[in-house]
CSV table of C-alpha atoms and ligand atoms in Angstrom, one decimal:
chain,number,residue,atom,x,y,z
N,20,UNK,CA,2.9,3.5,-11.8
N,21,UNK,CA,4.9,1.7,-8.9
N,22,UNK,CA,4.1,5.1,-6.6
N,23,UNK,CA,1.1,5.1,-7.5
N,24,UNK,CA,0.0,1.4,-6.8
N,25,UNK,CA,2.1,1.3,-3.6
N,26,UNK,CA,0.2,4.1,-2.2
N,27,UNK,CA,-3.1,3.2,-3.4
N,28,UNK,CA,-2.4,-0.3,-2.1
N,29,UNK,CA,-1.0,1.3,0.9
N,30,UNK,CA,-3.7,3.6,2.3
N,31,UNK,CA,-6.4,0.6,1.2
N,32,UNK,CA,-4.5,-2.4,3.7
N,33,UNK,CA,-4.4,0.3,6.5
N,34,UNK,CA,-8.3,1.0,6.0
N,35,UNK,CA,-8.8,-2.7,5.7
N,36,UNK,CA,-6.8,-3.2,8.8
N,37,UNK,CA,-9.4,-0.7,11.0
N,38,UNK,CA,-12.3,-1.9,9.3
N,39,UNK,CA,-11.6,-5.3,9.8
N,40,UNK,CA,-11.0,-4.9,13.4
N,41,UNK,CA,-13.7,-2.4,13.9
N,42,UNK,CA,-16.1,-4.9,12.2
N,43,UNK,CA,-15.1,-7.8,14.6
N,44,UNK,CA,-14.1,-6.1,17.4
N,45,UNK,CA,-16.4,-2.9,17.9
N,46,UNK,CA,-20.1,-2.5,19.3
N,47,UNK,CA,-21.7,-1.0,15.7
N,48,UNK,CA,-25.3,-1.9,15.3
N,49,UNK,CA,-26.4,-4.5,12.7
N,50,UNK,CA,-26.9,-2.8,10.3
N,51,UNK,CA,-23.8,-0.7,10.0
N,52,UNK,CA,-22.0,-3.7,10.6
N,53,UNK,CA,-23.4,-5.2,7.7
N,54,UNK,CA,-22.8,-2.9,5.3
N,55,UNK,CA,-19.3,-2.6,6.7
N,56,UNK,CA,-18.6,-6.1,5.9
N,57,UNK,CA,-19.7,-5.6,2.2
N,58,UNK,CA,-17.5,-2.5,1.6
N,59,UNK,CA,-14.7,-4.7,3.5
N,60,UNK,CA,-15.0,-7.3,0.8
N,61,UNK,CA,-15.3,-5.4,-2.5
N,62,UNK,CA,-12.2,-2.9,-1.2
N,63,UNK,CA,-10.4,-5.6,-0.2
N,64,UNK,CA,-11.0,-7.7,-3.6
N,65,UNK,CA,-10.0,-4.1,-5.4
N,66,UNK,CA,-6.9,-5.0,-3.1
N,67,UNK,CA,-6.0,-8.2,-4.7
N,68,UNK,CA,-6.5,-7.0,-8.2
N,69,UNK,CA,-4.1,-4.0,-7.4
N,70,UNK,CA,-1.7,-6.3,-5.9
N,71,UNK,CA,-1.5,-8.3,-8.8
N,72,UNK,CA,-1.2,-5.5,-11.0
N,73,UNK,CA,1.8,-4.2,-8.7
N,74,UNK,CA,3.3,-7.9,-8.8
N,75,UNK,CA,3.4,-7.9,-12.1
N,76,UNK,CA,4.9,-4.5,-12.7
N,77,UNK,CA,7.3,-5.4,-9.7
N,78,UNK,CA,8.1,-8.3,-12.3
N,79,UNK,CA,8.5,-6.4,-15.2
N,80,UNK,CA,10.5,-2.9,-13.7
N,81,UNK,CA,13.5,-3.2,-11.8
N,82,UNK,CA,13.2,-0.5,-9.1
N,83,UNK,CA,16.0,1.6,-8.3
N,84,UNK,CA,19.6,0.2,-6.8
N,85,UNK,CA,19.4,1.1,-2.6
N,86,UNK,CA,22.3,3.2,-1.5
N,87,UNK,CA,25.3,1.7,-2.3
N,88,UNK,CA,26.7,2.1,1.5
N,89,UNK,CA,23.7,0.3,3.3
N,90,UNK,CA,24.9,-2.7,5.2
N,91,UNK,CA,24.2,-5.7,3.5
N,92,UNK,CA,21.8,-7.2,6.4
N,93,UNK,CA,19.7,-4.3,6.3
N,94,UNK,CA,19.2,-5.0,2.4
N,95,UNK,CA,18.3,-8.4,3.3
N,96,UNK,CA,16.0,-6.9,5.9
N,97,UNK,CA,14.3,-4.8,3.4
N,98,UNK,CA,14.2,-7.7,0.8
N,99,UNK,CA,12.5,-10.1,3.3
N,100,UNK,CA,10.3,-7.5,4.4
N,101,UNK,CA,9.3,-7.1,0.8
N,102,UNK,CA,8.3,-10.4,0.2
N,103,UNK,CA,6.6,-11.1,3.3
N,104,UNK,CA,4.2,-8.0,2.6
N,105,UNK,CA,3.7,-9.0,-0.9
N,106,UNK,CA,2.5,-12.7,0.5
N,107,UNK,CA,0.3,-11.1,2.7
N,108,UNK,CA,-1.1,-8.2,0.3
N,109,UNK,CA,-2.4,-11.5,-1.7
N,110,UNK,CA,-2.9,-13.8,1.2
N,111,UNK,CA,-5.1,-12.3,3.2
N,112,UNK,CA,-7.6,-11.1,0.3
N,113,UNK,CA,-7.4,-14.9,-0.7
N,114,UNK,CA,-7.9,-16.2,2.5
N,115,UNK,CA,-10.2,-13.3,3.0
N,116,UNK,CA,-12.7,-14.8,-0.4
N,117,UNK,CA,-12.1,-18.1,0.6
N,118,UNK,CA,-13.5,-17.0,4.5
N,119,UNK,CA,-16.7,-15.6,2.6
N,120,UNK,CA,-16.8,-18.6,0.1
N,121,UNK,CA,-16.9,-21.4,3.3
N,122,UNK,CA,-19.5,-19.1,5.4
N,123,UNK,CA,-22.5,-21.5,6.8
N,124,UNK,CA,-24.4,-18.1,6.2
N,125,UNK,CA,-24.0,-18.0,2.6
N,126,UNK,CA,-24.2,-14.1,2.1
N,127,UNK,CA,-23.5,-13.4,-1.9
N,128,UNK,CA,-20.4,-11.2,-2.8
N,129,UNK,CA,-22.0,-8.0,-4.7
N,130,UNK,CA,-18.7,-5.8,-5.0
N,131,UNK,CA,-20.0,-2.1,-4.3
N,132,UNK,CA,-23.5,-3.3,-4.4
N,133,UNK,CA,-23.1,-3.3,-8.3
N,134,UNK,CA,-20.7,-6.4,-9.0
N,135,UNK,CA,-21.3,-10.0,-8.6
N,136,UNK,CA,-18.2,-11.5,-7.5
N,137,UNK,CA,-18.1,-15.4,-7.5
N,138,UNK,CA,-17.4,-17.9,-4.5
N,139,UNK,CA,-14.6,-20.0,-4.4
N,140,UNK,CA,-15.6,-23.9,-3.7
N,141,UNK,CA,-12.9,-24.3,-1.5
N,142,UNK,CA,-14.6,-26.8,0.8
N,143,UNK,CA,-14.9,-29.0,-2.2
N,144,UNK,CA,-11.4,-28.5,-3.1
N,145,UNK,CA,-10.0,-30.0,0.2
N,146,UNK,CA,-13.0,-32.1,1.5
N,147,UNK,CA,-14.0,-29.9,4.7
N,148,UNK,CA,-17.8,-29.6,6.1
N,149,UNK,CA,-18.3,-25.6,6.3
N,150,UNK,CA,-19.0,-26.0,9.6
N,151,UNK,CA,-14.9,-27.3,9.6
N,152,UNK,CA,-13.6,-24.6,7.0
N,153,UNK,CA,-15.2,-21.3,8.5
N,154,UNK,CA,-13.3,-21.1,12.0
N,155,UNK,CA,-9.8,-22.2,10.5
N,156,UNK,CA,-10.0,-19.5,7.5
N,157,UNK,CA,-11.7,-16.7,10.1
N,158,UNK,CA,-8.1,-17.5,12.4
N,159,UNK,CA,-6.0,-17.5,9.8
N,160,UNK,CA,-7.5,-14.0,8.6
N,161,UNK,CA,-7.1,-12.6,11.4
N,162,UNK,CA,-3.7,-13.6,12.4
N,163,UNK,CA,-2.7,-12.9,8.7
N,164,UNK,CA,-4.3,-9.5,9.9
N,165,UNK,CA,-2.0,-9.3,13.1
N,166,UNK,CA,1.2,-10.0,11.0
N,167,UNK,CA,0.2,-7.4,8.4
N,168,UNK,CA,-0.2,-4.3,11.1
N,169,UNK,CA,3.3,-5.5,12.8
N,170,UNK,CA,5.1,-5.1,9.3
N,171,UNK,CA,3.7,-2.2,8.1
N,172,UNK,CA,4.8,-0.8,11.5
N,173,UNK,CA,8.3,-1.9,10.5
N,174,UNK,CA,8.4,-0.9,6.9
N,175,UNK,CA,7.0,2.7,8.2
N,176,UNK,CA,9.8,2.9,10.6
N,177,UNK,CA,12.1,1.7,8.4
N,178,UNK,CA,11.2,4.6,6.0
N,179,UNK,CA,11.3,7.0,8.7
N,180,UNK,CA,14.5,5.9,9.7
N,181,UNK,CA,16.0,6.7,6.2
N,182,UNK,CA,14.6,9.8,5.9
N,183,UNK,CA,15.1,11.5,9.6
N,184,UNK,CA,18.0,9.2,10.9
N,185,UNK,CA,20.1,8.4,7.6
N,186,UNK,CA,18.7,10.9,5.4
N,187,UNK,CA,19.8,9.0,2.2
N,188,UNK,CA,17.0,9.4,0.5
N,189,UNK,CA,15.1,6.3,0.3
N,190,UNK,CA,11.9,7.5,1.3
N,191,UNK,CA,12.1,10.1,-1.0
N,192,UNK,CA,11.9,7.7,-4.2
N,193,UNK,CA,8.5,6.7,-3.1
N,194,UNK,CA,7.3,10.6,-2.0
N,195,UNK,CA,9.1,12.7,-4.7
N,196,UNK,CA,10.1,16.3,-3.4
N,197,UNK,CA,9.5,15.3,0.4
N,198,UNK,CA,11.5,17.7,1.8
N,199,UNK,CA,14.4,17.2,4.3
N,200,UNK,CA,13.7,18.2,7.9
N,201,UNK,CA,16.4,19.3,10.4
N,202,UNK,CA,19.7,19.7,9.4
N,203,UNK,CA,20.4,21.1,5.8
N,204,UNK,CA,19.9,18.3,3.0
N,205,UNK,CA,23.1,16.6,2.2
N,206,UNK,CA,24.5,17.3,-1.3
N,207,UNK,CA,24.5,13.1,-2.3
N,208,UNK,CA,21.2,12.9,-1.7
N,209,UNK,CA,18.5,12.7,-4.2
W,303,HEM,C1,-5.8,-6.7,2.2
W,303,HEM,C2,-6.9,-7.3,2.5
W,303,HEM,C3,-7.5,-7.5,3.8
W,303,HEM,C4,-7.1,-7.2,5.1
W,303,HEM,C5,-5.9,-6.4,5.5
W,303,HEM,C6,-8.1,-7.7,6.0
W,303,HEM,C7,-8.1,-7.5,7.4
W,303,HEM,C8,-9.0,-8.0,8.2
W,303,HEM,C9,-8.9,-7.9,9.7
W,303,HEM,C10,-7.8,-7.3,10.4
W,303,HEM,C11,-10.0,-8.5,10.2
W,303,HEM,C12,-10.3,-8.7,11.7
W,303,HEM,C13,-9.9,-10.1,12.1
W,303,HEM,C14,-10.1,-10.4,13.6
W,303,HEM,O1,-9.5,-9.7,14.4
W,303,HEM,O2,-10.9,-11.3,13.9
W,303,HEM,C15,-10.8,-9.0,9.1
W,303,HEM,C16,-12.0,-9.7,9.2
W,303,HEM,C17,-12.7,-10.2,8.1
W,303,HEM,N1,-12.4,-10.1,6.8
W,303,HEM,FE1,-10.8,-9.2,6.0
W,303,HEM,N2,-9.1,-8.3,5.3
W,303,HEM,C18,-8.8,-8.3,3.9
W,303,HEM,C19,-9.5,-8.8,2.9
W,303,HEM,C20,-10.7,-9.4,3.0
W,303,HEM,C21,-11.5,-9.9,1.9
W,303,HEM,C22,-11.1,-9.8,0.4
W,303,HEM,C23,-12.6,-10.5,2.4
W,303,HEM,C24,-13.7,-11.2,1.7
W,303,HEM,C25,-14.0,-11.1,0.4
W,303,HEM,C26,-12.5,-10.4,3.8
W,303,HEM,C27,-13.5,-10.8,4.7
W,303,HEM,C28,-13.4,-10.7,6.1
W,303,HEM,C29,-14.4,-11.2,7.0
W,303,HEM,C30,-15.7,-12.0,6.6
W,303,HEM,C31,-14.0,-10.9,8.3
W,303,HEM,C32,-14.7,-11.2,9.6
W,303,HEM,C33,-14.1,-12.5,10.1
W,303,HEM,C34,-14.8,-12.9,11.4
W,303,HEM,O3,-16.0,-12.6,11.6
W,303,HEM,O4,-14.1,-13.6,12.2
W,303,HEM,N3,-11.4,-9.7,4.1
W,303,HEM,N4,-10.2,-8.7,7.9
C-alpha cells in the first residue's frame, strides 16, 4: 500500500508540477487552457485525498529501519526531507482549493467534469476582499510549487545516490527487484 501510494502520489505531483507551469506559463489557446485548469484541479484534489490516505497509513505502519551504518545527519536529512514533502503534498492542494475558492471569476469545481466539489469560504474565514485573497494565495501556490520541484529533485537524487553510489539498497524498498547496475550486487544488500 505505501509503494503504491508513494508512486501514485509521485507521478501525480510531477504531472501537476508541468501542468501547472504549462497552464501559467505556456502560450496554449483558450480553450485548451481551460480545460487544463479543470483536469489540474480534480488531479490535484485526487492528490490531497491520496495524501491523506498515505498520512494516515504513514501513521499507522512503521516503514522499514534505514541502514544501520548511514550517518546520523543524513537520517535527519531524510527525516526533514520527509516532512517538508508531506507539508507540501497537502499544502499546495489546500492552498491550491482555497486559490479556486477566493477567485473574482467564480468558475465551479466539477472534478472530472462529473463531481461537484465545494468552495472553501476562506475570505470569510479571515476577512479579506477577493480582490485581496486571490494574488496572495496564486503566490503562495506558486512558490509552494517552486519548493516542491527543488525537493523532489533532492529526494530523486538522494535515491539515486543509494542505489548507484552506496548501493545499500534503499531505493530498492520502494522499487522491489530493481536490479543493481555496475559492479556485482553486494551480498548485505536486500
Ligand atoms: C499537488 C498538488 C498541486 C501542485 C503540485 C500544483 C502546482 C502548480 C504549479 C506549479 C502552478 C504554476 C504556478 C505559477 O508558476 O504561477 C499551479 C498553478 C495553479 N494551480 Fe496548482 N497545484 C496543485 C494543486 C492544485 C489544486 C488542488 C488546485 C485547485 C483546486 C490548483 C489550482 C491552481 C490554479 C488555479 C493555478 C493558476 C494560478 C495562477 O493563475 O496564478 N492547484 N499549480
Amino acid at each position: 500500500m505505501a509503494i503504491a501510494l508513494h508512486w501514485t502520489i509521485g507521478l501525480g505531483i510531477i504531472a501537476m508540477l508541468v501542468m501547472g507551469l504549462a497552464m501559467t506559463h505556456a502560450p496554449i489557446p483558450p480553450a485548451q487552457k481551460f480545460a487544463l485548469f479543470q483536469l489540474h484541479k480534480s488531479v490535484g484534489i485526487t492528490i490531497l485525498l491520496a495524501a491523506a490516505l498515505r498520512l494516515l497509513w504513514r501513521f499507522t505502519h512503521r516503514p522499514p529501519p534505514l541502514p544501520g551504518d548511514m550517518p546520523g545527519w543524513e537520517k535527519g536529512a531524510a527525516g526533514g526531507t520527509h516532512v517538508l514533502l508531506y507539508g507540501l503534498m497537502i499544502g499546495m492542494p489546500l492552498v491550491g482549493w482555497a486559490l479556486v475558492s477566493a477567485s473574482p471569476l467564480n468558475i465551479p469545481t466539477v472534478l472530472y467534469g462529473r463531481i461537484p466539489w465545494p468552495h472553501i469560504p476562506v475570505t470569510a474565514w479571515f476577512g479579506w476582499t477577493k480582490a485581496q485573497a486571490s494574488p496572495v494565495l496564486a503566490d503562495l501556490h506558486a512558490w509552494g510549487g517552486y519548493a516542491l520541484i527543488a525537493l523532489v529533485l533532492l529526494h530523486a537524487g538522494a535515491a539515486l545516490r543509494h542505489h548507484l553510489v552506496l548501493r545499500d539498497g534503499v531505493l530498492r524498498r520502494m522499487i522491489p527487484g530493481l536490479p543493481w547496475l555496475g559492479r556485482p550486487r553486494p551480498e548485505s544488500s536486500p
